[in-house]
Every structure is written in C-alpha cells, then in structure tokens.
Short mmCIF file of C-alpha atoms in Angstrom, two decimals:
data_model
loop_
_atom_site.label_atom_id
_atom_site.label_comp_id
_atom_site.label_asym_id
_atom_site.label_seq_id
_atom_site.Cartn_x
_atom_site.Cartn_y
_atom_site.Cartn_z
CA MET A 1 -1.05 -14.14 44.45
CA LYS A 2 1.79 -13.69 47.25
CA PRO A 3 3.23 -10.19 47.53
CA TRP A 4 5.35 -8.86 44.97
CA ILE A 5 5.11 -5.21 44.20
CA LEU A 6 8.77 -3.56 45.57
CA LEU A 7 9.86 -0.49 46.98
CA GLY A 8 11.52 0.85 43.60
CA VAL A 9 8.28 0.09 41.92
CA VAL A 10 6.35 2.36 44.53
CA VAL A 11 9.06 5.04 43.79
CA SER A 12 8.20 4.94 39.90
CA MET A 13 4.69 4.87 40.57
CA LEU A 14 5.28 8.23 42.77
CA MET A 15 6.79 9.91 39.95
CA LEU A 16 3.85 8.86 37.72
CA VAL A 17 0.91 9.84 39.92
CA ARG A 18 1.24 13.25 40.93
CA SER A 19 -1.43 15.25 40.16
CA ALA A 20 -1.03 18.25 38.01
CA GLY A 21 -0.51 21.48 39.80
CA ALA A 22 0.26 19.18 43.23
CA GLU A 23 3.14 18.21 44.74
CA GLU A 24 3.12 14.96 46.96
CA PRO A 25 4.47 15.44 50.49
CA CYS A 26 7.91 14.41 51.20
CA SER A 27 8.59 13.88 47.50
CA LYS A 28 11.81 15.94 47.31
CA LEU A 29 13.56 14.45 50.29
CA ALA A 30 16.15 11.20 49.84
CA GLY A 31 15.27 8.12 51.81
CA GLY A 32 16.53 7.41 55.22
CA SER A 33 15.28 8.65 58.42
CA GLN A 34 14.56 12.23 57.63
CA ARG A 35 12.60 11.04 54.74
CA ASP A 36 10.63 8.21 57.25
CA GLN A 37 9.76 10.76 59.60
CA CYS A 38 8.20 13.37 57.08
CA VAL A 39 6.25 10.83 55.86
CA HIS A 40 4.92 9.63 59.14
CA GLN A 41 4.03 12.80 60.14
CA GLU A 42 2.09 13.70 56.79
CA LEU A 43 0.95 10.63 56.91
CA PHE A 44 -1.40 11.84 60.02
CA LYS A 45 -2.05 14.65 58.28
CA ALA A 46 -2.99 13.36 55.17
CA ASP A 47 -5.73 11.17 57.06
CA ALA A 48 -7.14 14.22 59.02
CA THR A 49 -7.65 16.13 55.79
CA LEU A 50 -9.00 13.07 53.93
CA ASN A 51 -11.76 12.78 56.64
CA GLN A 52 -12.46 16.36 56.52
CA VAL A 53 -12.66 16.45 52.48
CA TYR A 54 -14.80 13.42 52.57
CA LYS A 55 -17.21 14.99 55.27
CA THR A 56 -17.53 18.14 53.31
CA LEU A 57 -18.56 16.09 50.04
CA MET A 58 -20.80 14.25 51.98
CA ASP A 59 -22.53 17.34 53.27
CA SER A 60 -23.00 18.87 49.97
CA PHE A 61 -24.64 15.99 48.72
CA ALA A 62 -26.89 15.93 51.72
CA LYS A 63 -30.26 16.70 49.69
CA ASP A 64 -29.24 13.78 47.38
CA PRO A 65 -29.47 10.01 49.28
CA SER A 66 -28.48 8.54 46.35
CA MET A 67 -25.12 10.26 45.92
CA THR A 68 -23.95 10.15 49.57
CA ALA A 69 -24.97 6.51 49.28
CA LYS A 70 -22.70 6.09 46.36
CA LEU A 71 -19.87 8.10 48.02
CA LYS A 72 -20.03 6.06 51.19
CA SER A 73 -19.77 2.64 49.37
CA ALA A 74 -16.83 4.06 47.21
CA GLU A 75 -15.04 5.13 49.99
CA ARG A 76 -15.31 1.92 52.06
CA ALA A 77 -14.05 0.30 48.91
CA TRP A 78 -11.39 2.44 48.61
CA ILE A 79 -10.00 2.05 52.04
CA LYS A 80 -10.40 -1.71 52.05
CA TRP A 81 -8.41 -1.45 48.42
CA ARG A 82 -5.64 0.63 50.06
CA ASP A 83 -4.86 -1.24 53.12
CA ALA A 84 -4.68 -4.77 51.29
CA TYR A 85 -2.60 -2.95 48.67
CA CYS A 86 -0.04 -1.16 50.99
CA GLN A 87 0.23 -4.49 53.25
CA LYS A 88 1.93 -5.94 50.50
CA ILE A 89 4.61 -3.01 49.97
CA SER A 90 7.80 -2.74 52.06
CA ALA A 91 7.44 1.24 52.34
CA LYS A 92 4.07 0.50 53.76
CA GLU A 93 3.88 4.22 55.49
CA GLN A 94 5.27 5.53 51.98
CA CYS A 95 2.34 3.80 50.10
CA LEU A 96 -0.41 4.91 52.64
CA LEU A 97 0.67 8.37 52.40
CA HIS A 98 0.79 8.20 48.27
CA THR A 99 -2.63 6.58 47.88
CA THR A 100 -4.04 9.08 50.73
CA PHE A 101 -2.86 11.90 48.97
CA ILE A 102 -3.77 11.02 45.51
CA ARG A 103 -7.52 10.32 46.89
CA VAL A 104 -7.80 13.78 48.83
CA THR A 105 -6.96 15.14 45.51
CA ALA A 106 -9.62 13.17 43.57
CA LEU A 107 -12.27 14.06 46.13
CA GLN A 108 -11.50 17.63 46.15
CA ASN A 109 -11.40 17.82 42.52
CA LYS A 110 -14.29 15.54 42.22
CA THR A 111 -12.14 14.16 39.33
CA PRO A 112 -13.69 12.00 36.85
CA GLY A 113 -14.28 8.44 38.34
CA PHE A 114 -13.92 9.53 41.87
CA LEU A 115 -16.72 7.48 42.92
CA GLU A 116 -15.31 4.34 40.94
CA ALA A 117 -11.45 4.26 42.90
CA PRO A 118 -10.70 1.65 42.91
CA PRO A 119 -12.95 0.34 39.81
CA LEU A 120 -15.07 -2.39 40.60
CA PHE A 121 -14.23 -5.53 39.29
CA SER A 122 -17.41 -6.09 37.60
CA ALA A 123 -16.95 -2.85 35.78
CA VAL A 124 -14.07 -3.81 34.09
CA ARG A 125 -14.21 -7.16 33.62
CA PRO A 126 -15.60 -7.08 29.82
CA LEU A 127 -12.08 -5.22 29.20
CA VAL A 128 -9.77 -7.25 31.07
CA CYS A 129 -11.48 -11.00 30.20
CA THR A 130 -11.81 -10.28 26.64
CA LYS A 131 -13.10 -13.45 24.43
CA LYS A 132 -9.13 -13.87 23.24
CA LYS A 133 -8.45 -14.59 26.98
CA MET A 134 -11.37 -16.82 27.81
CA ASP A 135 -10.54 -19.03 25.16
CA MET A 136 -7.20 -19.90 26.46
CA VAL A 137 -8.38 -20.47 30.36
CA ASP A 138 -11.39 -21.69 32.21
CA THR A 139 -12.07 -18.76 34.92
CA CYS A 140 -11.39 -14.76 34.64
CA GLY A 141 -11.94 -13.06 38.09
CA LYS A 142 -10.79 -10.43 40.54
CA ALA A 143 -8.44 -12.75 41.99
CA ASP A 144 -6.87 -13.45 38.48
CA PHE A 145 -5.53 -9.83 38.19
CA GLU A 146 -3.24 -7.49 40.32
CA PRO A 147 -4.81 -4.06 39.91
CA THR A 148 -2.04 -0.90 39.97
CA PRO A 149 -2.70 2.62 39.79
CA VAL A 150 -0.73 4.97 37.59
CA ASP A 151 -1.58 8.68 36.02
CA LEU A 152 0.07 8.51 32.87
CA ASN A 153 -1.01 12.20 31.71
CA HIS A 154 -0.69 13.61 34.94
CA ASP A 155 -4.53 14.88 35.25
CA GLY A 156 -4.69 13.42 38.67
CA VAL A 157 -7.11 10.66 37.30
CA MET A 158 -5.71 7.08 37.62
CA GLU A 159 -5.51 4.91 34.91
CA TRP A 160 -5.35 1.04 36.42
CA ILE A 161 -2.99 -1.90 35.22
CA TYR A 162 -4.44 -5.12 35.41
CA LEU A 163 -1.65 -7.51 35.26
CA GLY A 164 -2.79 -11.36 35.24
CA ASN A 165 -0.97 -13.84 37.26
CA GLY A 166 -1.17 -17.57 37.34
CA HIS A 167 -2.87 -19.06 34.19
CA PHE A 168 -2.70 -15.74 32.44
CA CYS A 169 1.27 -16.00 32.39
CA GLY A 170 2.95 -18.31 29.75
CA ALA A 171 6.16 -20.49 30.70
CA SER A 172 8.48 -17.90 29.85
CA MET A 173 6.73 -15.40 32.41
CA ASN A 174 5.11 -13.11 29.54
CA CYS A 175 1.69 -12.13 31.75
CA SER A 176 -1.48 -10.73 30.24
CA PHE A 177 -1.30 -6.92 30.90
CA SER A 178 -4.50 -4.58 30.55
CA LEU A 179 -4.44 -0.89 31.12
CA VAL A 180 -7.88 0.82 31.39
CA GLN A 181 -9.22 4.16 31.75
CA TYR A 182 -12.23 6.24 33.03
CA ASN A 183 -13.59 8.55 30.57
CA ALA A 184 -16.91 9.94 29.44
CA ASN A 185 -18.60 7.98 32.22
CA ARG A 186 -17.50 4.65 31.24
CA TRP A 187 -14.20 2.63 31.53
CA ARG A 188 -12.67 1.43 28.35
CA LEU A 189 -9.29 -0.38 27.44
CA ILE A 190 -6.43 1.78 26.07
CA LEU A 191 -3.95 -1.12 25.97
CA GLU A 192 -3.50 -4.68 26.07
CA SER A 193 -0.54 -6.71 26.02
CA GLY A 194 1.56 -9.98 26.97
CA VAL A 195 4.46 -8.61 28.40
CA ARG A 196 7.36 -9.44 31.17
CA ALA A 197 7.99 -5.73 31.81
CA VAL A 198 6.75 -2.34 31.02
CA TRP A 199 8.77 1.15 31.71
CA PRO A 200 7.43 4.75 31.22
CA LEU A 201 9.30 7.04 29.31
CA GLN A 202 10.92 10.54 30.04
CA SER A 203 9.57 11.36 26.18
CA SER A 204 5.71 11.95 25.71
CA HIS A 205 3.14 12.21 23.00
CA GLN A 206 -0.18 14.22 23.38
CA GLY A 207 0.14 14.72 26.91
CA TYR A 208 0.66 10.77 27.56
CA ARG A 209 3.96 9.51 28.90
CA ASN A 210 5.14 6.99 26.02
CA LEU A 211 5.82 3.34 27.33
CA LEU A 212 8.19 0.27 26.44
CA SER A 213 7.34 -3.16 27.27
CA SER A 214 9.56 -6.29 26.80
CA ALA A 215 8.50 -9.71 26.18
CA HIS A 216 10.82 -13.03 26.72
CA ASP A 217 10.50 -14.80 22.96
CA THR A 218 13.17 -17.12 23.22
CA ALA A 219 16.33 -18.19 25.51
CA CYS A 220 18.37 -15.43 23.62
CA GLU A 221 16.03 -12.78 22.74
CA THR A 222 14.02 -10.30 24.11
CA ALA A 223 11.11 -8.16 22.21
CA LEU A 224 11.08 -4.46 23.26
CA THR A 225 8.07 -2.79 21.94
CA PRO A 226 7.41 0.84 22.02
CA TYR A 227 3.66 2.31 22.92
CA GLU A 228 2.55 5.64 22.17
CA TRP A 229 -0.54 7.77 22.68
CA ALA A 230 -2.85 8.04 19.34
CA GLY A 231 -5.87 9.84 20.88
CA ASP A 232 -7.81 7.61 22.45
CA ARG A 233 -5.41 4.51 23.21
CA TYR A 234 -1.83 3.39 22.71
CA LYS A 235 -0.67 2.17 19.65
CA ASP A 236 2.35 -0.06 19.51
CA GLY A 237 5.52 0.86 17.25
CA LYS A 238 8.33 -1.08 15.81
CA GLU A 239 9.33 -3.90 17.80
CA ILE A 240 12.69 -4.03 18.50
CA LEU A 241 14.55 -7.81 18.58
CA CYS A 242 17.37 -7.99 21.02
CA ASN A 243 19.53 -11.14 20.49
CA PHE A 244 22.05 -11.15 23.08
CA CYS A 245 23.48 -14.81 21.81
CA GLU A 246 24.13 -12.90 18.54
CA ALA A 247 25.70 -9.71 20.43
CA GLU A 248 28.22 -12.00 21.97
CA LYS A 249 29.50 -12.93 18.39
CA GLY A 250 29.56 -9.33 17.47
CA LYS A 251 26.34 -8.57 15.85
CA GLN A 252 25.29 -4.92 16.65
CA LEU A 253 21.98 -4.35 18.43
CA SER A 254 19.51 -1.44 18.84
CA PRO A 255 20.99 0.96 21.53
CA LEU A 256 17.50 0.28 23.13
CA CYS A 257 18.44 -2.87 24.06
CA HIS A 258 21.50 -2.17 26.20
CA LYS A 259 19.89 1.31 27.64
CA GLU A 260 19.24 1.58 31.16
CA LEU A 261 15.56 2.47 31.37
CA GLY A 262 15.40 2.32 35.39
CA THR A 263 12.11 1.05 37.39
CA PRO A 264 9.44 -0.35 35.54
CA ILE A 265 5.81 -0.09 36.31
CA PHE A 266 6.17 -3.63 36.98
CA ASN A 267 8.00 -6.70 36.24
CA THR A 268 7.01 -10.08 36.16
CA GLU A 269 10.04 -11.39 37.01
CA ASP A 270 9.09 -10.36 40.64
CA LEU A 271 6.29 -12.62 41.13
CA PRO A 272 6.74 -15.66 42.93
#
C-alpha cells in the first residue's frame, strides 16, 4: 500500500489518543512555525524520557529474564512500527512526538497491552481474518491491512483499527474495517464492518466515543451507520440512507446527511 494517511487524520488522532489525566505537548498551539519548533524541541525531550522510562522498567524486571526479553522484543517492534508508520505521514515529527508520548505513558503506567504495542499480527489475525472474509479472498496477511491506533475511551490504552486494502476493498471503495481491543490479557474484536470512512462523534456512551461510518451503496446513495458502545463491543444503530439524487428533486434528507463531521479517523478515498 502506498502512503495515504494525511495530516488531518493525524490531527483527528491527536484528539482521540490523549491519555487520561495527561496532555500531549504542543497540543494547544495552532499550526505554523511556533508549533513546529515546539514539536521539534519536545520530540528531543520525549525520546530522552522514553529511554529513561524504558531503562527503569528494564531494571525493575532484572530478576525476571523472561519479562526483560518480552519488553526488549516489544520495544524493538514498537520502534520499527513507529518509524514505518510516521514515514507515511506528512507531519512526521508531529507523528513521532505523538506516538512517543503515548508509548511513554503506556510504559510508565504499565497499561494493559504495553508488551503488545503494536499488536503482533499473529495475535489479531483470527480476529481480522474471519471465515467470512476468507471465503471471499485467497490470502489474508499482515500486508493486507493498515493498522491505526486510537483511544476511544481515554484510558491511555490503544484500540487498533485494521483497515483492509487491495482485495479487501470493493469497487465502490467500501473496505474491510476491524476494530480490536486488548482486554483481560487477550485481544478481542469490538467492531467489524465494510465502510468508506469512520468518524468519532463528540457524544459518548458508557465512556466510549460514539462512531459514525459511511458506506457507498449506489452512485446516488450513501448509507450512514451510527455505533454505540454496548458493554463489550460497539453495536450498530439504525442505518440512515442519504439519497442525494432524490434530494436534488426536493426530497428531505436526514440532517446528518448534510452535517459537517470534521476529519474522519480514516477515509478510503485517500487510498491510491
């Protein structure tokens, strides 16, 4: 897959993935040279902090070789993922600062899954390569998905979006979308759909941000689906059909069809 994540998506993610009780450096500054300078300086500090936090954690596991091995492996995997992920983003230093800030918080708090960030694909493959998907495609592997971290309940623990590409996208650019969460020492699937875009809404339910997805039905129709947290996963609500051809003839559409939703977490229209 070619790079497709845009600056707007990074900004949207910055709003979503702040840890509870912590505020990301430079987050209150507007764009421009002032923010760029702040990001550059804070990235230097963040790297130093990450190294110190990592060393402290390694020292605390000194009597447990299995834990030091797991942490070392996880940190190497995380650095490899971070560098590859941020290389695709136009605001590279902002991305590096953002992901490093989240990693420092995760290590400091030993948040659930801190040894699984990013998740090994082998751990989530049964969740994203479901039988339903495998009945439609020949292969389902790491290269078929673009992982993106979000924090939908502001607990400092990342949920991970796996957006399918290539043969996981239809002719109308509705692509396979899986949302996984690490909970009780295991990964679980909390939302699965076929969509073009997903937005985080300002409203929430049981501490989780509500979501809204769009899917392209026909040349005239777009289907909007709201999602609300239902205790252990997201539950879809009543679908809203937006027929813009009928709207041109005077038919009233739901206000949500015309609402400015801001930057989506992702949009398959940005795919090459």
